[in-house]
Amino acid sequence: MPQVRILAKNFMDMVAALPATKLDKLYENPFICEAVLRSLPPLAKKYALQLLFIDSPISAKTMEGWVLADGISKHRVAIDRLLQLRVFLEEIDRKKESTYKLNPKFQGNIQKYLVYGGSLPRQPMPSNVTVRLPTSVDLETYALEQWEGFLLQLISSSQVEKLTSFSASMMKFFQRGLLSPRENEAPKLTENGFQFLLMDTNAQLWYIIREYISTAEGRGVEQMDLISFLLELSFHTMGEAYNLNTLTDIQRSVIKDLANLGLVKLQQGRKESWFIPTKLATNLSVSLSDSSARKQGFVVVETNFRMYSYSTSKLHCEILRLFSRIEYQLPNLIVGAITKESLYNAFENGITSDQIISFLQENAHPRVAERIPAVPENVTDQIRLWENDRNRVEMALAHVYEDFPSKEVFEATCDFARDMGGLLWEDTDKKRLVIRGEYHQDMKDFLRRQK
Amino acid sequence: MASKLYTDDVSLVVVLLDVNPFFWGGALKKTTTTTTNSPSVLSFSNFLNHVLPFLNSILLLNQLNQVVVIASGANTCGYIYDSSETNTSEAGVGGSGRMPDLCERVLGSLEEFVVNDQRTGWGADPTAANAASGMLSGSLSLALCYIQRVVRGGLLHPQPRILCVQGSPDGPEQYVAVMNSIFSAQRSMVPIDSCVIGVQHSAFLQQASYITGGVYLKPQQLDGLFQYLSMVFATDLHSRNFIQLPKPVGVDFRASCFCHKKTIDMGYVCSVCLSIFCKQHKKCSTCGSEFNHPHLEPISTSEQK
């Protein structure tokens, strides 16, 4: 099993791993309270809301009474998460029972939100200063272009047109774990790297952001500041201009990096300069929970294993190349074929058939996405079969036993081995049997007793 | 269908608010006459103080959650607020800055609605019995229409549910319309939750929640309405599988007759179309089939011998 290390949700784990005092300090910012609340599992959100206007601690037993018998595991998960993130504070009362209470800062901020309403992190600039703001379509294409450019550079593709201004050392940090450096040769994508490319944009974004934050201290930026700024950024309104002067020095240096990733667009007016958050930025806190809006797909797979991708993106081409043979590249269309060789290549790189199939399904062209299944069944089956082909032989450590003195002893040994579940093969005529390696000791003891 | 839903708890909540002036006027009278502020009576402004934070809390729980408010007045009903409209217009997707906006918009359109509602009522007889009972059937239909539009529209849609916050008593004359709405909600698998803030239980809503698998609750302490709302009615459909929710104590299944719109315990049912009547008729007024007459009874019994 390949280790699934790359997960978008890990970002909140990172927040949870902060020391208690720092975490409490984070909750002074109402936007972080909001983002944290939204990242919680549904049941945990509900508990937080239920306790919002209750000042006295609630005992753990009372809370267990709220759930049905089937829900007890979900309940535990929810409570654990709430405690990890210090949204709930645990206290032991006089009767030595644990009770839960909302974090007072968190409680205060959310209460304020419900009663008075949230406010914007900062006011957008008046439109008479910022003439000609990009339209939302322009902004989206800009964001995607930036992001794809970054990804292409990340996988060191030869297709890169314009380089982002990330320093080589920063790039190395991002590539760590995704690419394996080789002497005198272009670096090769690792298993994780392939998996990374097949993830959806939000998940990729969080992975990069996580790496970015974890290396922040090396650049003299406090992790906490960065986390709070990123979460705050996601509450800005997409497409509005915000003055750069409202940011602190640290934030201003960070925002340049974020512009490279396509999270914000920087513009300069006559006197002042401003940043415009793109969809990537405003989706940051949405994608923390499981639900993320699906984007429109582009791939059509036919039953004859041909694949048509209506895409102009070079990144898509690179991704498809991971598991298929690209035949033609037209201005808006990539034609490829899924072949045994191309898939074997992918499997060798550590991509699983499920990843390929789910990629094809998630990115199915709207015309075929409505159909069930979106990818023809014979293709998905064949992909799985080809993967199984590689695992036709299973290796197991084993021991052979032979030269049994009598048929009775042989049969008793067979029965014993069968009962343990360690019997792999037997031959009654020649009185031989093969036992799984891990049962060798038990067998020796058994045979000694037989004598 | 399932693939079109978001994976977890994204919900679309259609809230039906009772703004029937006859009910709230009655409630106001009670609060002014009783010296002690009784917990079972709520003034309209207090009621809004509980409901608005509740609407906020739903929007807070998930960025993709959507809230629609429909007011049912004495004569009309109409859409008051739709959170998806703010998203596309001036406030953007950000989600912040929605609250003062929400408050303002709900109150603004409520005022407009009440004025219009009153004006439509002028033509009709103000003492008419149906005015006291509000427009439950109309607002239920509006809610279901809205939900249908959302479900049929985009690729992905949130899980819909309806919450009725009802104070006015049931109007037996709306029986057929309400039951039809309930059954269409059941067909489209939309649960109807009901929170009764009036004095009596509502048989309509008891049946609605029972049939559609929603929650029916009549809060004991109306001054803690927000806590009831957030404890019970803020639960998304996904979490309802794991949470203890109030169970129906007893459901009033009584029907109204089609002829005089009275609530009856026993009656006559047309064997063809299942219409209900309080008296025996010669002919069914709904489908026109003719009934056996009572004088035939002795013959049938003698035949059995």
mmCIF file with all atom_site columns, N, CA and C in Angstrom, chain A residues 34 37-38 42-43 45-46 49-50 53 65-68 71 74 110 113-120 235 237 285-286 290-291 294, chain B residues 3 7-10 53 56-57 59-63 91-92 94 96-100 156 226-227 230-231 234-235 239 241-244:
data_model
loop_
_atom_site.group_PDB
_atom_site.id
_atom_site.type_symbol
_atom_site.label_atom_id
_atom_site.label_alt_id
_atom_site.label_comp_id
_atom_site.label_asym_id
_atom_site.label_entity_id
_atom_site.label_seq_id
_atom_site.pdbx_PDB_ins_code
_atom_site.Cartn_x
_atom_site.Cartn_y
_atom_site.Cartn_z
_atom_site.occupancy
_atom_site.B_iso_or_equiv
_atom_site.pdbx_formal_charge
_atom_site.auth_seq_id
_atom_site.auth_comp_id
_atom_site.auth_asym_id
_atom_site.auth_atom_id
_atom_site.pdbx_PDB_model_num
ATOM 1   N N  . GLU A 1 34  ? -14.325 31.587 12.484 1.00 0.00 ? 34  GLU A N  1
ATOM 2   C CA . GLU A 1 34  ? -15.286 31.193 11.465 1.00 0.00 ? 34  GLU A CA 1
ATOM 3   C C  . GLU A 1 34  ? -14.719 30.071 10.594 1.00 0.00 ? 34  GLU A C  1
ATOM 4   N N  . LEU A 1 37  ? -14.494 26.827 12.531 1.00 0.00 ? 37  LEU A N  1
ATOM 5   C CA . LEU A 1 37  ? -15.814 26.226 12.726 1.00 0.00 ? 37  LEU A CA 1
ATOM 6   C C  . LEU A 1 37  ? -16.252 25.509 11.451 1.00 0.00 ? 37  LEU A C  1
ATOM 7   N N  . ARG A 1 38  ? -16.010 26.147 10.315 1.00 0.00 ? 38  ARG A N  1
ATOM 8   C CA . ARG A 1 38  ? -16.466 25.550 9.062  1.00 0.00 ? 38  ARG A CA 1
ATOM 9   C C  . ARG A 1 38  ? -15.651 24.331 8.674  1.00 0.00 ? 38  ARG A C  1
ATOM 10  N N  . PRO A 1 42  ? -19.427 17.739 10.564 1.00 0.00 ? 42  PRO A N  1
ATOM 11  C CA . PRO A 1 42  ? -20.770 18.263 10.790 1.00 0.00 ? 42  PRO A CA 1
ATOM 12  C C  . PRO A 1 42  ? -21.245 18.164 12.239 1.00 0.00 ? 42  PRO A C  1
ATOM 13  N N  . LEU A 1 43  ? -20.991 17.033 12.861 1.00 0.00 ? 43  LEU A N  1
ATOM 14  C CA . LEU A 1 43  ? -21.477 16.846 14.222 1.00 0.00 ? 43  LEU A CA 1
ATOM 15  C C  . LEU A 1 43  ? -20.786 17.824 15.178 1.00 0.00 ? 43  LEU A C  1
ATOM 16  N N  . LYS A 1 45  ? -19.599 20.755 14.438 1.00 0.00 ? 45  LYS A N  1
ATOM 17  C CA . LYS A 1 45  ? -20.149 22.092 14.215 1.00 0.00 ? 45  LYS A CA 1
ATOM 18  C C  . LYS A 1 45  ? -21.406 22.271 15.042 1.00 0.00 ? 45  LYS A C  1
ATOM 19  N N  . LYS A 1 46  ? -22.214 21.218 15.023 1.00 0.00 ? 46  LYS A N  1
ATOM 20  C CA . LYS A 1 46  ? -23.492 21.278 15.715 1.00 0.00 ? 46  LYS A CA 1
ATOM 21  C C  . LYS A 1 46  ? -23.282 21.423 17.214 1.00 0.00 ? 46  LYS A C  1
ATOM 22  N N  . LEU A 1 49  ? -22.287 24.904 18.075 1.00 0.00 ? 49  LEU A N  1
ATOM 23  C CA . LEU A 1 49  ? -23.428 25.808 18.005 1.00 0.00 ? 49  LEU A CA 1
ATOM 24  C C  . LEU A 1 49  ? -24.337 25.622 19.216 1.00 0.00 ? 49  LEU A C  1
ATOM 25  N N  . GLN A 1 50  ? -24.487 24.366 19.643 1.00 0.00 ? 50  GLN A N  1
ATOM 26  C CA . GLN A 1 50  ? -25.386 24.090 20.745 1.00 0.00 ? 50  GLN A CA 1
ATOM 27  C C  . GLN A 1 50  ? -24.880 24.700 22.051 1.00 0.00 ? 50  GLN A C  1
ATOM 28  N N  . PHE A 1 53  ? -24.396 29.422 23.570 1.00 0.00 ? 53  PHE A N  1
ATOM 29  C CA . PHE A 1 53  ? -24.960 30.358 24.545 1.00 0.00 ? 53  PHE A CA 1
ATOM 30  C C  . PHE A 1 53  ? -25.092 29.717 25.917 1.00 0.00 ? 53  PHE A C  1
ATOM 31  N N  . GLY A 1 65  ? -25.446 11.478 25.759 1.00 0.00 ? 65  GLY A N  1
ATOM 32  C CA . GLY A 1 65  ? -26.882 11.216 25.683 1.00 0.00 ? 65  GLY A CA 1
ATOM 33  C C  . GLY A 1 65  ? -27.548 11.827 24.474 1.00 0.00 ? 65  GLY A C  1
ATOM 34  N N  . TRP A 1 66  ? -26.858 12.742 23.822 1.00 0.00 ? 66  TRP A N  1
ATOM 35  C CA . TRP A 1 66  ? -27.462 13.400 22.660 1.00 0.00 ? 66  TRP A CA 1
ATOM 36  C C  . TRP A 1 66  ? -27.445 12.535 21.423 1.00 0.00 ? 66  TRP A C  1
ATOM 37  N N  . VAL A 1 67  ? -26.523 11.556 21.408 1.00 0.00 ? 67  VAL A N  1
ATOM 38  C CA . VAL A 1 67  ? -26.364 10.803 20.162 1.00 0.00 ? 67  VAL A CA 1
ATOM 39  C C  . VAL A 1 67  ? -27.039 9.447  20.239 1.00 0.00 ? 67  VAL A C  1
ATOM 40  N N  . LEU A 1 68  ? -27.385 8.920  19.097 1.00 0.00 ? 68  LEU A N  1
ATOM 41  C CA . LEU A 1 68  ? -27.938 7.576  18.992 1.00 0.00 ? 68  LEU A CA 1
ATOM 42  C C  . LEU A 1 68  ? -26.798 6.574  19.097 1.00 0.00 ? 68  LEU A C  1
ATOM 43  N N  . GLY A 1 71  ? -24.215 6.447  16.383 1.00 0.00 ? 71  GLY A N  1
ATOM 44  C CA . GLY A 1 71  ? -23.421 7.635  16.142 1.00 0.00 ? 71  GLY A CA 1
ATOM 45  C C  . GLY A 1 71  ? -22.262 7.808  17.095 1.00 0.00 ? 71  GLY A C  1
ATOM 46  N N  . LYS A 1 74  ? -18.852 8.569  15.621 1.00 0.00 ? 74  LYS A N  1
ATOM 47  C CA . LYS A 1 74  ? -18.820 9.921  15.048 1.00 0.00 ? 74  LYS A CA 1
ATOM 48  C C  . LYS A 1 74  ? -18.724 10.959 16.170 1.00 0.00 ? 74  LYS A C  1
ATOM 49  N N  . ILE A 1 110 ? -17.914 34.061 17.957 1.00 0.00 ? 110 ILE A N  1
ATOM 50  C CA . ILE A 1 110 ? -19.014 33.482 17.177 1.00 0.00 ? 110 ILE A CA 1
ATOM 51  C C  . ILE A 1 110 ? -20.349 34.080 17.630 1.00 0.00 ? 110 ILE A C  1
ATOM 52  N N  . TYR A 1 113 ? -20.737 37.195 16.000 1.00 0.00 ? 113 TYR A N  1
ATOM 53  C CA . TYR A 1 113 ? -21.067 36.996 14.594 1.00 0.00 ? 113 TYR A CA 1
ATOM 54  C C  . TYR A 1 113 ? -22.568 36.783 14.421 1.00 0.00 ? 113 TYR A C  1
ATOM 55  N N  . LEU A 1 114 ? -23.127 35.951 15.305 1.00 0.00 ? 114 LEU A N  1
ATOM 56  C CA . LEU A 1 114 ? -24.547 35.619 15.142 1.00 0.00 ? 114 LEU A CA 1
ATOM 57  C C  . LEU A 1 114 ? -25.437 36.814 15.429 1.00 0.00 ? 114 LEU A C  1
ATOM 58  N N  . VAL A 1 115 ? -25.056 37.586 16.410 1.00 0.00 ? 115 VAL A N  1
ATOM 59  C CA . VAL A 1 115 ? -25.953 38.659 16.837 1.00 0.00 ? 115 VAL A CA 1
ATOM 60  C C  . VAL A 1 115 ? -25.730 39.926 16.015 1.00 0.00 ? 115 VAL A C  1
ATOM 61  N N  . TYR A 1 116 ? -24.491 40.350 15.896 1.00 0.00 ? 116 TYR A N  1
ATOM 62  C CA . TYR A 1 116 ? -24.239 41.618 15.196 1.00 0.00 ? 116 TYR A CA 1
ATOM 63  C C  . TYR A 1 116 ? -23.850 41.396 13.737 1.00 0.00 ? 116 TYR A C  1
ATOM 64  N N  . GLY A 1 117 ? -23.411 40.195 13.439 1.00 0.00 ? 117 GLY A N  1
ATOM 65  C CA . GLY A 1 117 ? -23.019 39.928 12.066 1.00 0.00 ? 117 GLY A CA 1
ATOM 66  C C  . GLY A 1 117 ? -21.548 40.143 11.865 1.00 0.00 ? 117 GLY A C  1
ATOM 67  N N  . GLY A 1 118 ? -21.021 39.456 10.874 1.00 0.00 ? 118 GLY A N  1
ATOM 68  C CA . GLY A 1 118 ? -19.597 39.568 10.598 1.00 0.00 ? 118 GLY A CA 1
ATOM 69  C C  . GLY A 1 118 ? -19.322 40.844 9.826  1.00 0.00 ? 118 GLY A C  1
ATOM 70  N N  . SER A 1 119 ? -18.088 41.249 9.826  1.00 0.00 ? 119 SER A N  1
ATOM 71  C CA . SER A 1 119 ? -17.718 42.412 9.027  1.00 0.00 ? 119 SER A CA 1
ATOM 72  C C  . SER A 1 119 ? -16.634 41.962 8.060  1.00 0.00 ? 119 SER A C  1
ATOM 73  N N  . LEU A 1 120 ? -16.359 42.789 7.106  1.00 0.00 ? 120 LEU A N  1
ATOM 74  C CA . LEU A 1 120 ? -15.294 42.464 6.169  1.00 0.00 ? 120 LEU A CA 1
ATOM 75  C C  . LEU A 1 120 ? -13.946 42.648 6.856  1.00 0.00 ? 120 LEU A C  1
ATOM 76  N N  . PHE A 1 235 ? -11.706 35.248 3.394  1.00 0.00 ? 235 PHE A N  1
ATOM 77  C CA . PHE A 1 235 ? -12.972 35.929 3.663  1.00 0.00 ? 235 PHE A CA 1
ATOM 78  C C  . PHE A 1 235 ? -13.099 37.246 2.916  1.00 0.00 ? 235 PHE A C  1
ATOM 79  N N  . THR A 1 237 ? -13.652 39.516 -0.437 1.00 0.00 ? 237 THR A N  1
ATOM 80  C CA . THR A 1 237 ? -14.573 39.326 -1.553 1.00 0.00 ? 237 THR A CA 1
ATOM 81  C C  . THR A 1 237 ? -13.775 39.198 -2.835 1.00 0.00 ? 237 THR A C  1
ATOM 82  N N  . SER A 1 285 ? -11.002 28.511 2.441  1.00 0.00 ? 285 SER A N  1
ATOM 83  C CA . SER A 1 285 ? -11.639 27.973 3.646  1.00 0.00 ? 285 SER A CA 1
ATOM 84  C C  . SER A 1 285 ? -12.779 27.037 3.298  1.00 0.00 ? 285 SER A C  1
ATOM 85  N N  . VAL A 1 286 ? -13.347 27.168 2.103  1.00 0.00 ? 286 VAL A N  1
ATOM 86  C CA . VAL A 1 286 ? -14.399 26.224 1.707  1.00 0.00 ? 286 VAL A CA 1
ATOM 87  C C  . VAL A 1 286 ? -13.823 24.827 1.589  1.00 0.00 ? 286 VAL A C  1
ATOM 88  N N  . ASP A 1 290 ? -14.984 18.721 3.374  1.00 0.00 ? 290 ASP A N  1
ATOM 89  C CA . ASP A 1 290 ? -14.942 17.813 2.227  1.00 0.00 ? 290 ASP A CA 1
ATOM 90  C C  . ASP A 1 290 ? -15.584 18.395 0.983  1.00 0.00 ? 290 ASP A C  1
ATOM 91  N N  . SER A 1 291 ? -16.586 19.224 1.208  1.00 0.00 ? 291 SER A N  1
ATOM 92  C CA . SER A 1 291 ? -17.366 19.648 0.056  1.00 0.00 ? 291 SER A CA 1
ATOM 93  C C  . SER A 1 291 ? -16.640 20.746 -0.700 1.00 0.00 ? 291 SER A C  1
ATOM 94  N N  . ARG A 1 294 ? -17.332 21.243 -7.709 1.00 0.00 ? 294 ARG A N  1
ATOM 95  C CA . ARG A 1 294 ? -16.619 20.554 -8.762 1.00 0.00 ? 294 ARG A CA 1
ATOM 96  C C  . ARG A 1 294 ? -16.461 21.478 -9.964 1.00 0.00 ? 294 ARG A C  1
ATOM 97  N N  . SER B 2 3   ? -25.381 11.477 -6.694 1.00 0.00 ? 3   SER B N  1
ATOM 98  C CA . SER B 2 3   ? -24.097 12.009 -7.137 1.00 0.00 ? 3   SER B CA 1
ATOM 99  C C  . SER B 2 3   ? -24.168 13.518 -7.325 1.00 0.00 ? 3   SER B C  1
ATOM 100 N N  . THR B 2 7   ? -20.978 16.249 -0.760 1.00 0.00 ? 7   THR B N  1
ATOM 101 C CA . THR B 2 7   ? -20.681 15.055 0.009  1.00 0.00 ? 7   THR B CA 1
ATOM 102 C C  . THR B 2 7   ? -21.198 15.107 1.435  1.00 0.00 ? 7   THR B C  1
ATOM 103 N N  . ASP B 2 8   ? -21.107 16.239 2.100  1.00 0.00 ? 8   ASP B N  1
ATOM 104 C CA . ASP B 2 8   ? -21.565 16.173 3.500  1.00 0.00 ? 8   ASP B CA 1
ATOM 105 C C  . ASP B 2 8   ? -22.763 17.043 3.819  1.00 0.00 ? 8   ASP B C  1
ATOM 106 N N  . ASP B 2 9   ? -22.562 18.060 4.590  1.00 0.00 ? 9   ASP B N  1
ATOM 107 C CA . ASP B 2 9   ? -23.688 18.664 5.280  1.00 0.00 ? 9   ASP B CA 1
ATOM 108 C C  . ASP B 2 9   ? -24.205 19.949 4.636  1.00 0.00 ? 9   ASP B C  1
ATOM 109 N N  . VAL B 2 10  ? -23.959 20.152 3.379  1.00 0.00 ? 10  VAL B N  1
ATOM 110 C CA . VAL B 2 10  ? -24.425 21.391 2.767  1.00 0.00 ? 10  VAL B CA 1
ATOM 111 C C  . VAL B 2 10  ? -25.943 21.347 2.659  1.00 0.00 ? 10  VAL B C  1
ATOM 112 N N  . PRO B 2 53  ? -30.634 35.357 14.391 1.00 0.00 ? 53  PRO B N  1
ATOM 113 C CA . PRO B 2 53  ? -29.370 34.663 14.677 1.00 0.00 ? 53  PRO B CA 1
ATOM 114 C C  . PRO B 2 53  ? -29.386 33.216 14.205 1.00 0.00 ? 53  PRO B C  1
ATOM 115 N N  . ASN B 2 56  ? -28.529 33.194 10.650 1.00 0.00 ? 56  ASN B N  1
ATOM 116 C CA . ASN B 2 56  ? -27.090 33.420 10.566 1.00 0.00 ? 56  ASN B CA 1
ATOM 117 C C  . ASN B 2 56  ? -26.303 32.177 10.860 1.00 0.00 ? 56  ASN B C  1
ATOM 118 N N  . SER B 2 57  ? -26.765 31.457 11.878 1.00 0.00 ? 57  SER B N  1
ATOM 119 C CA . SER B 2 57  ? -25.974 30.303 12.294 1.00 0.00 ? 57  SER B CA 1
ATOM 120 C C  . SER B 2 57  ? -25.966 29.256 11.194 1.00 0.00 ? 57  SER B C  1
ATOM 121 N N  . LEU B 2 59  ? -26.058 29.918 7.978  1.00 0.00 ? 59  LEU B N  1
ATOM 122 C CA . LEU B 2 59  ? -25.118 30.406 6.975  1.00 0.00 ? 59  LEU B CA 1
ATOM 123 C C  . LEU B 2 59  ? -23.685 30.269 7.466  1.00 0.00 ? 59  LEU B C  1
ATOM 124 N N  . LEU B 2 60  ? -23.508 30.359 8.778  1.00 0.00 ? 60  LEU B N  1
ATOM 125 C CA . LEU B 2 60  ? -22.163 30.267 9.339  1.00 0.00 ? 60  LEU B CA 1
ATOM 126 C C  . LEU B 2 60  ? -21.605 28.852 9.234  1.00 0.00 ? 60  LEU B C  1
ATOM 127 N N  . LEU B 2 61  ? -22.483 27.864 9.390  1.00 0.00 ? 61  LEU B N  1
ATOM 128 C CA . LEU B 2 61  ? -22.006 26.484 9.492  1.00 0.00 ? 61  LEU B CA 1
ATOM 129 C C  . LEU B 2 61  ? -21.299 26.021 8.241  1.00 0.00 ? 61  LEU B C  1
ATOM 130 N N  . ASN B 2 62  ? -21.741 26.471 7.094  1.00 0.00 ? 62  ASN B N  1
ATOM 131 C CA . ASN B 2 62  ? -21.053 26.071 5.865  1.00 0.00 ? 62  ASN B CA 1
ATOM 132 C C  . ASN B 2 62  ? -21.184 27.198 4.865  1.00 0.00 ? 62  ASN B C  1
ATOM 133 N N  . GLN B 2 63  ? -20.094 27.448 4.172  1.00 0.00 ? 63  GLN B N  1
ATOM 134 C CA . GLN B 2 63  ? -20.081 28.546 3.227  1.00 0.00 ? 63  GLN B CA 1
ATOM 135 C C  . GLN B 2 63  ? -21.080 28.323 2.098  1.00 0.00 ? 63  GLN B C  1
ATOM 136 N N  . ALA B 2 91  ? -22.448 41.490 -2.462 1.00 0.00 ? 91  ALA B N  1
ATOM 137 C CA . ALA B 2 91  ? -21.619 40.999 -1.357 1.00 0.00 ? 91  ALA B CA 1
ATOM 138 C C  . ALA B 2 91  ? -20.578 39.966 -1.795 1.00 0.00 ? 91  ALA B C  1
ATOM 139 N N  . GLY B 2 92  ? -20.749 39.381 -2.964 1.00 0.00 ? 92  GLY B N  1
ATOM 140 C CA . GLY B 2 92  ? -19.744 38.442 -3.452 1.00 0.00 ? 92  GLY B CA 1
ATOM 141 C C  . GLY B 2 92  ? -19.787 37.107 -2.734 1.00 0.00 ? 92  GLY B C  1
ATOM 142 N N  . GLY B 2 94  ? -17.594 35.885 -0.706 1.00 0.00 ? 94  GLY B N  1
ATOM 143 C CA . GLY B 2 94  ? -16.814 35.861 0.522  1.00 0.00 ? 94  GLY B CA 1
ATOM 144 C C  . GLY B 2 94  ? -17.553 35.373 1.743  1.00 0.00 ? 94  GLY B C  1
ATOM 145 N N  . SER B 2 96  ? -18.554 37.028 4.201  1.00 0.00 ? 96  SER B N  1
ATOM 146 C CA . SER B 2 96  ? -18.493 37.955 5.312  1.00 0.00 ? 96  SER B CA 1
ATOM 147 C C  . SER B 2 96  ? -19.335 39.178 4.974  1.00 0.00 ? 96  SER B C  1
ATOM 148 N N  . GLY B 2 97  ? -19.673 39.905 5.976  1.00 0.00 ? 97  GLY B N  1
ATOM 149 C CA . GLY B 2 97  ? -20.448 41.106 5.744  1.00 0.00 ? 97  GLY B CA 1
ATOM 150 C C  . GLY B 2 97  ? -21.870 40.790 5.373  1.00 0.00 ? 97  GLY B C  1
ATOM 151 N N  . ARG B 2 98  ? -22.255 39.528 5.558  1.00 0.00 ? 98  ARG B N  1
ATOM 152 C CA . ARG B 2 98  ? -23.570 39.130 5.136  1.00 0.00 ? 98  ARG B CA 1
ATOM 153 C C  . ARG B 2 98  ? -24.601 39.490 6.192  1.00 0.00 ? 98  ARG B C  1
ATOM 154 N N  . MET B 2 99  ? -24.149 39.451 7.438  1.00 0.00 ? 99  MET B N  1
ATOM 155 C CA . MET B 2 99  ? -25.110 39.554 8.529  1.00 0.00 ? 99  MET B CA 1
ATOM 156 C C  . MET B 2 99  ? -25.871 40.862 8.596  1.00 0.00 ? 99  MET B C  1
ATOM 157 N N  . PRO B 2 100 ? -25.182 42.005 8.668  1.00 0.00 ? 100 PRO B N  1
ATOM 158 C CA . PRO B 2 100 ? -25.982 43.224 8.776  1.00 0.00 ? 100 PRO B CA 1
ATOM 159 C C  . PRO B 2 100 ? -26.894 43.343 7.558  1.00 0.00 ? 100 PRO B C  1
ATOM 160 N N  . LEU B 2 156 ? -24.761 20.522 -9.057 1.00 0.00 ? 156 LEU B N  1
ATOM 161 C CA . LEU B 2 156 ? -24.682 20.175 -7.649 1.00 0.00 ? 156 LEU B CA 1
ATOM 162 C C  . LEU B 2 156 ? -25.695 21.015 -6.900 1.00 0.00 ? 156 LEU B C  1
ATOM 163 N N  . PHE B 2 226 ? -34.309 30.421 20.506 1.00 0.00 ? 226 PHE B N  1
ATOM 164 C CA . PHE B 2 226 ? -33.082 30.243 19.725 1.00 0.00 ? 226 PHE B CA 1
ATOM 165 C C  . PHE B 2 226 ? -32.411 28.926 20.054 1.00 0.00 ? 226 PHE B C  1
ATOM 166 N N  . GLN B 2 227 ? -32.388 28.589 21.352 1.00 0.00 ? 227 GLN B N  1
ATOM 167 C CA . GLN B 2 227 ? -31.725 27.349 21.744 1.00 0.00 ? 227 GLN B CA 1
ATOM 168 C C  . GLN B 2 227 ? -32.442 26.142 21.145 1.00 0.00 ? 227 GLN B C  1
ATOM 169 N N  . SER B 2 230 ? -31.489 26.076 17.455 1.00 0.00 ? 230 SER B N  1
ATOM 170 C CA . SER B 2 230 ? -30.124 25.651 17.136 1.00 0.00 ? 230 SER B CA 1
ATOM 171 C C  . SER B 2 230 ? -29.871 24.205 17.561 1.00 0.00 ? 230 SER B C  1
ATOM 172 N N  . MET B 2 231 ? -30.560 23.751 18.636 1.00 0.00 ? 231 MET B N  1
ATOM 173 C CA . MET B 2 231 ? -30.363 22.370 19.086 1.00 0.00 ? 231 MET B CA 1
ATOM 174 C C  . MET B 2 231 ? -30.985 21.408 18.093 1.00 0.00 ? 231 MET B C  1
ATOM 175 N N  . ALA B 2 234 ? -31.261 23.175 13.522 1.00 0.00 ? 234 ALA B N  1
ATOM 176 C CA . ALA B 2 234 ? -30.048 23.477 12.761 1.00 0.00 ? 234 ALA B CA 1
ATOM 177 C C  . ALA B 2 234 ? -29.330 22.199 12.345 1.00 0.00 ? 234 ALA B C  1
ATOM 178 N N  . THR B 2 235 ? -29.803 21.044 12.836 1.00 0.00 ? 235 THR B N  1
ATOM 179 C CA . THR B 2 235 ? -29.128 19.781 12.513 1.00 0.00 ? 235 THR B CA 1
ATOM 180 C C  . THR B 2 235 ? -29.303 19.457 11.039 1.00 0.00 ? 235 THR B C  1
ATOM 181 N N  . SER B 2 239 ? -26.346 14.644 9.755  1.00 0.00 ? 239 SER B N  1
ATOM 182 C CA . SER B 2 239 ? -26.115 14.386 11.181 1.00 0.00 ? 239 SER B CA 1
ATOM 183 C C  . SER B 2 239 ? -27.342 13.798 11.864 1.00 0.00 ? 239 SER B C  1
ATOM 184 N N  . ASN B 2 241 ? -28.790 11.245 11.324 1.00 0.00 ? 241 ASN B N  1
ATOM 185 C CA . ASN B 2 241 ? -28.673 9.800  11.510 1.00 0.00 ? 241 ASN B CA 1
ATOM 186 C C  . ASN B 2 241 ? -28.006 9.449  12.834 1.00 0.00 ? 241 ASN B C  1
ATOM 187 N N  . PHE B 2 242 ? -27.349 10.415 13.448 1.00 0.00 ? 242 PHE B N  1
ATOM 188 C CA . PHE B 2 242 ? -26.578 10.087 14.654 1.00 0.00 ? 242 PHE B CA 1
ATOM 189 C C  . PHE B 2 242 ? -27.090 10.777 15.910 1.00 0.00 ? 242 PHE B C  1
ATOM 190 N N  . ILE B 2 243 ? -28.038 11.675 15.758 1.00 0.00 ? 243 ILE B N  1
ATOM 191 C CA . ILE B 2 243 ? -28.410 12.527 16.877 1.00 0.00 ? 243 ILE B CA 1
ATOM 192 C C  . ILE B 2 243 ? -29.800 12.161 17.380 1.00 0.00 ? 243 ILE B C  1
ATOM 193 N N  . GLN B 2 244 ? -29.968 12.245 18.687 1.00 0.00 ? 244 GLN B N  1
ATOM 194 C CA . GLN B 2 244 ? -31.290 12.065 19.276 1.00 0.00 ? 244 GLN B CA 1
ATOM 195 C C  . GLN B 2 244 ? -32.102 13.324 19.017 1.00 0.00 ? 244 GLN B C  1
#
